[in-house]
PDB file of C-alpha atoms in Angstrom:
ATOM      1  CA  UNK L   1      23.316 -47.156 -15.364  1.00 68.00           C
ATOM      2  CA  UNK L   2      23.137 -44.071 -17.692  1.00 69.00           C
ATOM      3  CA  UNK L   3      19.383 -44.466 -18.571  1.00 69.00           C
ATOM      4  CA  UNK L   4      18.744 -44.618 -14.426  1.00 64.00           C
ATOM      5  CA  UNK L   5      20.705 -41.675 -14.053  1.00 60.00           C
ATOM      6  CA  UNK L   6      19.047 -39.788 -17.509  1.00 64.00           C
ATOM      7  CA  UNK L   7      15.474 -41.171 -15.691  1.00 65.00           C
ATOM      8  CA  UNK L   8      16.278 -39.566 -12.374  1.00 62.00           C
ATOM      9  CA  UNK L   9      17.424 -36.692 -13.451  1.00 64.00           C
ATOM     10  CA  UNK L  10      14.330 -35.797 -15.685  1.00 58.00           C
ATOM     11  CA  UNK L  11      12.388 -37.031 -13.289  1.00 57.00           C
ATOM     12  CA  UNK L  12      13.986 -34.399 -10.845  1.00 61.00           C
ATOM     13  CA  UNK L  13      13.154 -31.782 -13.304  1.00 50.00           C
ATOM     14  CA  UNK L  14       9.841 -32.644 -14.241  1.00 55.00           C
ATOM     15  CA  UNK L  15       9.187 -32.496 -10.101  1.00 50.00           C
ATOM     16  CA  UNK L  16      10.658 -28.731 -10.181  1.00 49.00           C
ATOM     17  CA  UNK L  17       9.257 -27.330 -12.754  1.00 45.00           C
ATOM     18  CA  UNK L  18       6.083 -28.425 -11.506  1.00 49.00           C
ATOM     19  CA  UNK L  19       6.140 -26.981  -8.395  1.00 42.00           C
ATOM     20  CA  UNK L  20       7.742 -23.466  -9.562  1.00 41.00           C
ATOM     21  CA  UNK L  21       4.427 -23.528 -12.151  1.00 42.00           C
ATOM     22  CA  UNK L  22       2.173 -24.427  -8.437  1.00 46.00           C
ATOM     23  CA  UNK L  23       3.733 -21.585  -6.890  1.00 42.00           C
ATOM     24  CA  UNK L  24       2.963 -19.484  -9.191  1.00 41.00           C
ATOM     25  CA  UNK L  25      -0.354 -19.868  -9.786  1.00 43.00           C
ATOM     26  CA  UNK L  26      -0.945 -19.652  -6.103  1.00 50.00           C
ATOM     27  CA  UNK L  27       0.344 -16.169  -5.925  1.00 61.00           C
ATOM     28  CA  UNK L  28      -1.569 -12.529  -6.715  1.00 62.00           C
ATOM     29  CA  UNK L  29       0.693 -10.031  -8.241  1.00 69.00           C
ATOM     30  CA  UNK L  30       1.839  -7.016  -6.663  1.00 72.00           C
ATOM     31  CA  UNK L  31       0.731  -5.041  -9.387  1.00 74.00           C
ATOM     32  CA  UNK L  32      -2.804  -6.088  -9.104  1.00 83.00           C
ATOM     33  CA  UNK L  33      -5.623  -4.097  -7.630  1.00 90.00           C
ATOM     34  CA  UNK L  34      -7.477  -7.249  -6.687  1.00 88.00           C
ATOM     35  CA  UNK L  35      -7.173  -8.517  -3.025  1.00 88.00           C
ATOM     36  CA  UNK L  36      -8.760 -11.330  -1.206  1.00 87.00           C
ATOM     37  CA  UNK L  37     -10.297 -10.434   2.359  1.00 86.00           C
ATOM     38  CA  UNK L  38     -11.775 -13.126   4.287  1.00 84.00           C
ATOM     39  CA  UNK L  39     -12.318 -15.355   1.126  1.00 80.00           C
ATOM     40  CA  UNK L  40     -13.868 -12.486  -0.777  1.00 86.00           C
ATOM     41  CA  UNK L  41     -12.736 -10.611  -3.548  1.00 90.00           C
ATOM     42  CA  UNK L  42     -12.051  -6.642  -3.473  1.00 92.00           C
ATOM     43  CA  UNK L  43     -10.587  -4.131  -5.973  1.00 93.00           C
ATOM     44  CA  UNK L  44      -8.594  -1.325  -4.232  1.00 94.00           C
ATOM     45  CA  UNK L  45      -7.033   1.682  -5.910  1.00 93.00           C
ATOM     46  CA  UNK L  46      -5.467   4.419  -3.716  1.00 93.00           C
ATOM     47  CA  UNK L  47      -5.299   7.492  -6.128  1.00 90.00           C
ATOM     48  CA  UNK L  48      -3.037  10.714  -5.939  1.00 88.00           C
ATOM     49  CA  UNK L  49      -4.840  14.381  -6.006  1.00 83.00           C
ATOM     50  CA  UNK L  50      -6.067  16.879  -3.906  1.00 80.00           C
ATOM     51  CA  UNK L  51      -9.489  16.509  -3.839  1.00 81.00           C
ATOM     52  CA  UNK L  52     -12.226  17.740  -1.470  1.00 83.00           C
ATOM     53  CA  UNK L  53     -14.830  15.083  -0.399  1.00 84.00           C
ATOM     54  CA  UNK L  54     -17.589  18.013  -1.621  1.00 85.00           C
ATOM     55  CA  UNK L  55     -15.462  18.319  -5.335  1.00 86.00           C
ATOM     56  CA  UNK L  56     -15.261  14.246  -5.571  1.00 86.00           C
ATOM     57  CA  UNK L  57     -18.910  14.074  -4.497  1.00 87.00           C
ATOM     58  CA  UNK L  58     -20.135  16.392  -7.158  1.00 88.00           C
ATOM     59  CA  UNK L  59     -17.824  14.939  -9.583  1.00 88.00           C
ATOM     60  CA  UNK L  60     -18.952  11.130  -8.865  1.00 87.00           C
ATOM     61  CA  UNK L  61     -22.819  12.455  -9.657  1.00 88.00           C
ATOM     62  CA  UNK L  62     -22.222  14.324 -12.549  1.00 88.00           C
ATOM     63  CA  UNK L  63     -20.088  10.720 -13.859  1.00 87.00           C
ATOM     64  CA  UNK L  64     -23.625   9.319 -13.222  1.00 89.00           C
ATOM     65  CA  UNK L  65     -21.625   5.755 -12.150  1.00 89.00           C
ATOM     66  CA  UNK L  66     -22.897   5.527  -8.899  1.00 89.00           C
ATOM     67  CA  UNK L  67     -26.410   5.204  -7.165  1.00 89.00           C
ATOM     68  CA  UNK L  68     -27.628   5.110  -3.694  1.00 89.00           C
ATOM     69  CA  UNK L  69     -25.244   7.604  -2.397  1.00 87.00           C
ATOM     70  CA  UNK L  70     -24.593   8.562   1.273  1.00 89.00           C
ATOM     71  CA  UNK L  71     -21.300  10.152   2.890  1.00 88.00           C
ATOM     72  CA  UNK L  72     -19.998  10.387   6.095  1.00 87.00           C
ATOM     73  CA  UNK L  73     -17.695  12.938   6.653  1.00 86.00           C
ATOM     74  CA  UNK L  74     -14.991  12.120   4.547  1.00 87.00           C
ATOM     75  CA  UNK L  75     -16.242   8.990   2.859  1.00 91.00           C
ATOM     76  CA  UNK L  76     -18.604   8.164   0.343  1.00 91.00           C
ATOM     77  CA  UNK L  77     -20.886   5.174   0.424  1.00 93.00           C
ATOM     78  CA  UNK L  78     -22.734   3.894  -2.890  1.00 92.00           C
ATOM     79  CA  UNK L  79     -23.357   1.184  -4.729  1.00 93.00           C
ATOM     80  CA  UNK L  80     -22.267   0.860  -8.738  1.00 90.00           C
ATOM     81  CA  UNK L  81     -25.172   1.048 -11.144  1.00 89.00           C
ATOM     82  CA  UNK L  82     -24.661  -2.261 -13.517  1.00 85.00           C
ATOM     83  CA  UNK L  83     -22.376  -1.437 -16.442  1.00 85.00           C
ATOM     84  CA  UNK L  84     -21.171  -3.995 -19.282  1.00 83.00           C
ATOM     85  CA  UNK L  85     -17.286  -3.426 -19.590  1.00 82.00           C
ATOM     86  CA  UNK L  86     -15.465  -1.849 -22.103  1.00 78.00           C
ATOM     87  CA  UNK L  87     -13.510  -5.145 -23.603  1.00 79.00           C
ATOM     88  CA  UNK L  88     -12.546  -2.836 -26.962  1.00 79.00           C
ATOM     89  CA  UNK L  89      -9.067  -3.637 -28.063  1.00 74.00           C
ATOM     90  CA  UNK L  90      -8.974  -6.909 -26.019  1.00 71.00           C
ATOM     91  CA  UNK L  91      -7.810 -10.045 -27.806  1.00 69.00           C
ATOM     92  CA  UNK L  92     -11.128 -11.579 -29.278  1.00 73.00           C
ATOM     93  CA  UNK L  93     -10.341 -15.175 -28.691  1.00 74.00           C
ATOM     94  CA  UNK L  94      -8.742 -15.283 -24.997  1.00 74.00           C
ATOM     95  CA  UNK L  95     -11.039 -12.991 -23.996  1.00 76.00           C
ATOM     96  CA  UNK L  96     -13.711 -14.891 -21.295  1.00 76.00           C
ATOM     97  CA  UNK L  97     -17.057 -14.906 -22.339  1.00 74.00           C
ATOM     98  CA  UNK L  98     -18.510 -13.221 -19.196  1.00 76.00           C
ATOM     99  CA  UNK L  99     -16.524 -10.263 -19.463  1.00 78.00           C
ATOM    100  CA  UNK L 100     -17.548 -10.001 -23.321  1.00 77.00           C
ATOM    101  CA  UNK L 101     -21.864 -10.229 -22.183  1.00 78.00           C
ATOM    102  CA  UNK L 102     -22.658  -9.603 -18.748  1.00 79.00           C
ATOM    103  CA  UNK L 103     -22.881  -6.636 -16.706  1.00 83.00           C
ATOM    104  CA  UNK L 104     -20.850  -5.985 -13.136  1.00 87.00           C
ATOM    105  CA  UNK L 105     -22.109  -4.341 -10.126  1.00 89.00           C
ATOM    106  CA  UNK L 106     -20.741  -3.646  -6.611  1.00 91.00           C
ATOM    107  CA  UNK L 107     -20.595  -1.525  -3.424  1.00 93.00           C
ATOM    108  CA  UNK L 108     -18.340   1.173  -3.655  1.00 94.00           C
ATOM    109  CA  UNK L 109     -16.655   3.181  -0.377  1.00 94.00           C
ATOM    110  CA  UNK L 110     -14.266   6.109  -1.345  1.00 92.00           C
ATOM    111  CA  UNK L 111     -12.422   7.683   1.379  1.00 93.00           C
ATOM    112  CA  UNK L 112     -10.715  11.011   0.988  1.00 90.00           C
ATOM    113  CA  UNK L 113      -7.502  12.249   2.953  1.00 88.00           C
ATOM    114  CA  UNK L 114      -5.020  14.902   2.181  1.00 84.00           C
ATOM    115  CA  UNK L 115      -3.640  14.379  -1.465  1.00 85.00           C
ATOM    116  CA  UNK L 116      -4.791  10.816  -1.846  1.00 88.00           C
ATOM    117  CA  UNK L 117      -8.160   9.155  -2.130  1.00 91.00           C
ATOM    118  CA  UNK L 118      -9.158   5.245  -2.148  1.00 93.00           C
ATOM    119  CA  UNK L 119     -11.857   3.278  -3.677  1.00 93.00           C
ATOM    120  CA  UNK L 120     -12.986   0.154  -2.621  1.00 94.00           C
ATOM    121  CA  UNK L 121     -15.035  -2.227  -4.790  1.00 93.00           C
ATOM    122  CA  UNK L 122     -16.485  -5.199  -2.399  1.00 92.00           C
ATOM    123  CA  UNK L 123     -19.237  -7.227  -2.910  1.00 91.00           C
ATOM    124  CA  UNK L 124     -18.616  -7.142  -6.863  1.00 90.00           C
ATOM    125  CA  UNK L 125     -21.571  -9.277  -8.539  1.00 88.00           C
ATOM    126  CA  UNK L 126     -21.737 -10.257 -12.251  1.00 85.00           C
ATOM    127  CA  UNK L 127     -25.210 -10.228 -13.901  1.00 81.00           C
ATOM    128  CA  UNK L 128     -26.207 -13.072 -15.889  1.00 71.00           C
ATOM    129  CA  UNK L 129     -27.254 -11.135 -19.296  1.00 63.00           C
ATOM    130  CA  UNK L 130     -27.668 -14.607 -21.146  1.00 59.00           C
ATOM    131  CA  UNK L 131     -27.402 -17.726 -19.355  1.00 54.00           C
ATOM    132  CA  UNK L 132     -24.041 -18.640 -20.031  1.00 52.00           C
ATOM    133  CA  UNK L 133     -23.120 -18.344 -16.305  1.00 51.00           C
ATOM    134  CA  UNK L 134     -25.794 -20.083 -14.449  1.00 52.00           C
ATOM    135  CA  UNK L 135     -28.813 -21.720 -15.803  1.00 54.00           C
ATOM    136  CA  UNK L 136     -31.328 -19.576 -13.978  1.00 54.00           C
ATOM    137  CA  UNK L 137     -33.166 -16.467 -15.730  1.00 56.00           C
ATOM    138  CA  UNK L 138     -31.132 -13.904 -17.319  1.00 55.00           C
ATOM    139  CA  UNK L 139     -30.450 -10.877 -14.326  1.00 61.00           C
ATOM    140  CA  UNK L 140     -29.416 -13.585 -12.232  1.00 70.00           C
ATOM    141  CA  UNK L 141     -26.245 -12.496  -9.831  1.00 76.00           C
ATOM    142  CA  UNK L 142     -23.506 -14.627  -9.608  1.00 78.00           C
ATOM    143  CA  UNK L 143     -20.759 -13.750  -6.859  1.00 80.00           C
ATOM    144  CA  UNK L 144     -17.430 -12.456  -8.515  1.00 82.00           C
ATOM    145  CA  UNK L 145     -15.526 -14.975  -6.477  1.00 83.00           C
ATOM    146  CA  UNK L 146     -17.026 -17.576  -8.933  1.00 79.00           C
ATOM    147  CA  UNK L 147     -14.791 -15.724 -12.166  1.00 78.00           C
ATOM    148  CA  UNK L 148     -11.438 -15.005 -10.167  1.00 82.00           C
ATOM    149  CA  UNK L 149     -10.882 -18.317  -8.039  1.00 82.00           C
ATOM    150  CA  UNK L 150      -9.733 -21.593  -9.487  1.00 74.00           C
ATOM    151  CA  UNK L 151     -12.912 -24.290 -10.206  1.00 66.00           C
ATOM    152  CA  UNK L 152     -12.420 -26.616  -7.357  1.00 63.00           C
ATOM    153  CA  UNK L 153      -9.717 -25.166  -5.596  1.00 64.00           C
ATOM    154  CA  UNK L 154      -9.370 -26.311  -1.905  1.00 66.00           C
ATOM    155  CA  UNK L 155      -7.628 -23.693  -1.238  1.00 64.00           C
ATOM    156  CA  UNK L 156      -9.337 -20.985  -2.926  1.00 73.00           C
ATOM    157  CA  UNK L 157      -6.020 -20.028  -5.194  1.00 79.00           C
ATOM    158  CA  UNK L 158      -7.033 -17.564  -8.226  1.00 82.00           C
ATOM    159  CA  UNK L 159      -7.321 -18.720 -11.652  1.00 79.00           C
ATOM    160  CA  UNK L 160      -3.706 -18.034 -13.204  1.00 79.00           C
ATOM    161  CA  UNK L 161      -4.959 -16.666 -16.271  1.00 79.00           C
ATOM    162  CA  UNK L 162      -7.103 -14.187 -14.524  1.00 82.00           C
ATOM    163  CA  UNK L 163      -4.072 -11.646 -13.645  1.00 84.00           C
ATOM    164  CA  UNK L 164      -3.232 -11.865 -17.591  1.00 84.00           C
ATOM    165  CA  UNK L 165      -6.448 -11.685 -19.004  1.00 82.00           C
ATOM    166  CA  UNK L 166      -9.542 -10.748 -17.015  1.00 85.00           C
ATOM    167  CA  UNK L 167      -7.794  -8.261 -14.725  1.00 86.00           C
ATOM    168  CA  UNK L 168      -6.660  -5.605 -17.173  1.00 88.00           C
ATOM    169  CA  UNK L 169      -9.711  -5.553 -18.942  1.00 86.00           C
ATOM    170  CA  UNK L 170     -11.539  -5.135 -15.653  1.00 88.00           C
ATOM    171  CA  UNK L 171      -9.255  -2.477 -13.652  1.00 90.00           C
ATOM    172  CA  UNK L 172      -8.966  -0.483 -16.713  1.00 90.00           C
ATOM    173  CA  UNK L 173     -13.020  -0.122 -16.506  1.00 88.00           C
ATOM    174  CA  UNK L 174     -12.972   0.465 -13.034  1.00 90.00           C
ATOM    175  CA  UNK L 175     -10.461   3.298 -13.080  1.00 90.00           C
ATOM    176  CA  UNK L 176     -12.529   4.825 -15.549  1.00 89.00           C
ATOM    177  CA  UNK L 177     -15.248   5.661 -13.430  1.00 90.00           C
ATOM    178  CA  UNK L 178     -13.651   6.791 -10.355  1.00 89.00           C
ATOM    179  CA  UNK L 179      -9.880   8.908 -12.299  1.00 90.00           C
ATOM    180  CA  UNK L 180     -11.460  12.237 -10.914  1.00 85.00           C
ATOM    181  CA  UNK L 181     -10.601  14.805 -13.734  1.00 78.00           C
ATOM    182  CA  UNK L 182     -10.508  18.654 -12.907  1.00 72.00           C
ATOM    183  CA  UNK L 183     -13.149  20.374 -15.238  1.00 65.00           C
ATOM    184  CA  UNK L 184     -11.167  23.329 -17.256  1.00 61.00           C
ATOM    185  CA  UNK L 185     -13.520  26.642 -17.377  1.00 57.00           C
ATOM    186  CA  UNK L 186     -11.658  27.843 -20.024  1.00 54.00           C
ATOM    187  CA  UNK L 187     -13.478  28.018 -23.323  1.00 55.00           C
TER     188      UNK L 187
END
């Protein structure tokens, strides 16, 4: 009677433990900047400054990040010129092999209002540098949603290691390019 009783009860455990590790994988951090609309992946960063959409513009073409630029108004429209990230200090080993050799690209919309301004990032592609993504030529894009979702995931639930790996490695590139940074005069 004990050893049914010892069976059932790690039995019970083994079921709960499972599903707490399910439901977290399932789940994006708050603290995340990526965001899944309509089954594709966006990064969205609302930043805090005062910032004219004239001072941002000429700041975001002096960065040189951006290239086919338009605005409207308050808003400016442009697509990010392919960059390989920045994976310095990173943990060599855990660190995937696409964010070590391939190059990202996106669309980029930043709107502007009173002391605040967002950036969107949709449409993020990673270039194929060296056929380690895709057996097609090297330039070949490969939709972003292929990195962050789970392989064979019915219901399209992000890889769990992606939020502790991939993502600060990838947001901290990201903010790079679009932190807008007051240029001092002063000698």
């Amino acid at each position: 009677m004990k050893k049914v009783l010892y069976l059932l009860l790690l039995c019970s455990v083994t079921v709960l433990s499972i599903s707490k590790v399910q439901a977290q994988e399932e789940t994006t951090p708050e603290t995340s900047l990526f965001k899944v609309e309509d089954n594709a992946v966006i990064w969205q960063k609302v930043y805090s400054m005062n910032v004219t959409p004239k001072e941002y513009l000429t700041f975001i073409k002096l960065k040189g990040v951006l290239e086919d630029i338009d605005t409207l108004q308050s808003t400016i429209i442009g697509k990010l010129k392919r960059f390989k990230l920045n994976t310095y200090g990173a943990p060599w080993a855990t660190t995937p092999i696409y964010l070590k050799q391939n190059m990202f690209t996106s669309d980029v919309r930043i709107e502007i209002k009173e002391d605040r301004y967002r950036v969107t990032l949709s449409n993020i592609k990673v270039v194929d540098g060296v056929n380690n993504l895709t057996p097609n030529a090297p330039g070949y894009l490969v939709d972003f949603e292929t990195m962050y979702f789970k392989a064979f995931s019915k219901g399209k639930t992000p890889r769990p290691s992606f939020f502790k790996i991939d993502d600060p490695i990838i947001t901290k590139n990201f903010d790079s390019f679009f932190t807008y940074k007051k240029s001092s005069s002063d000698f």
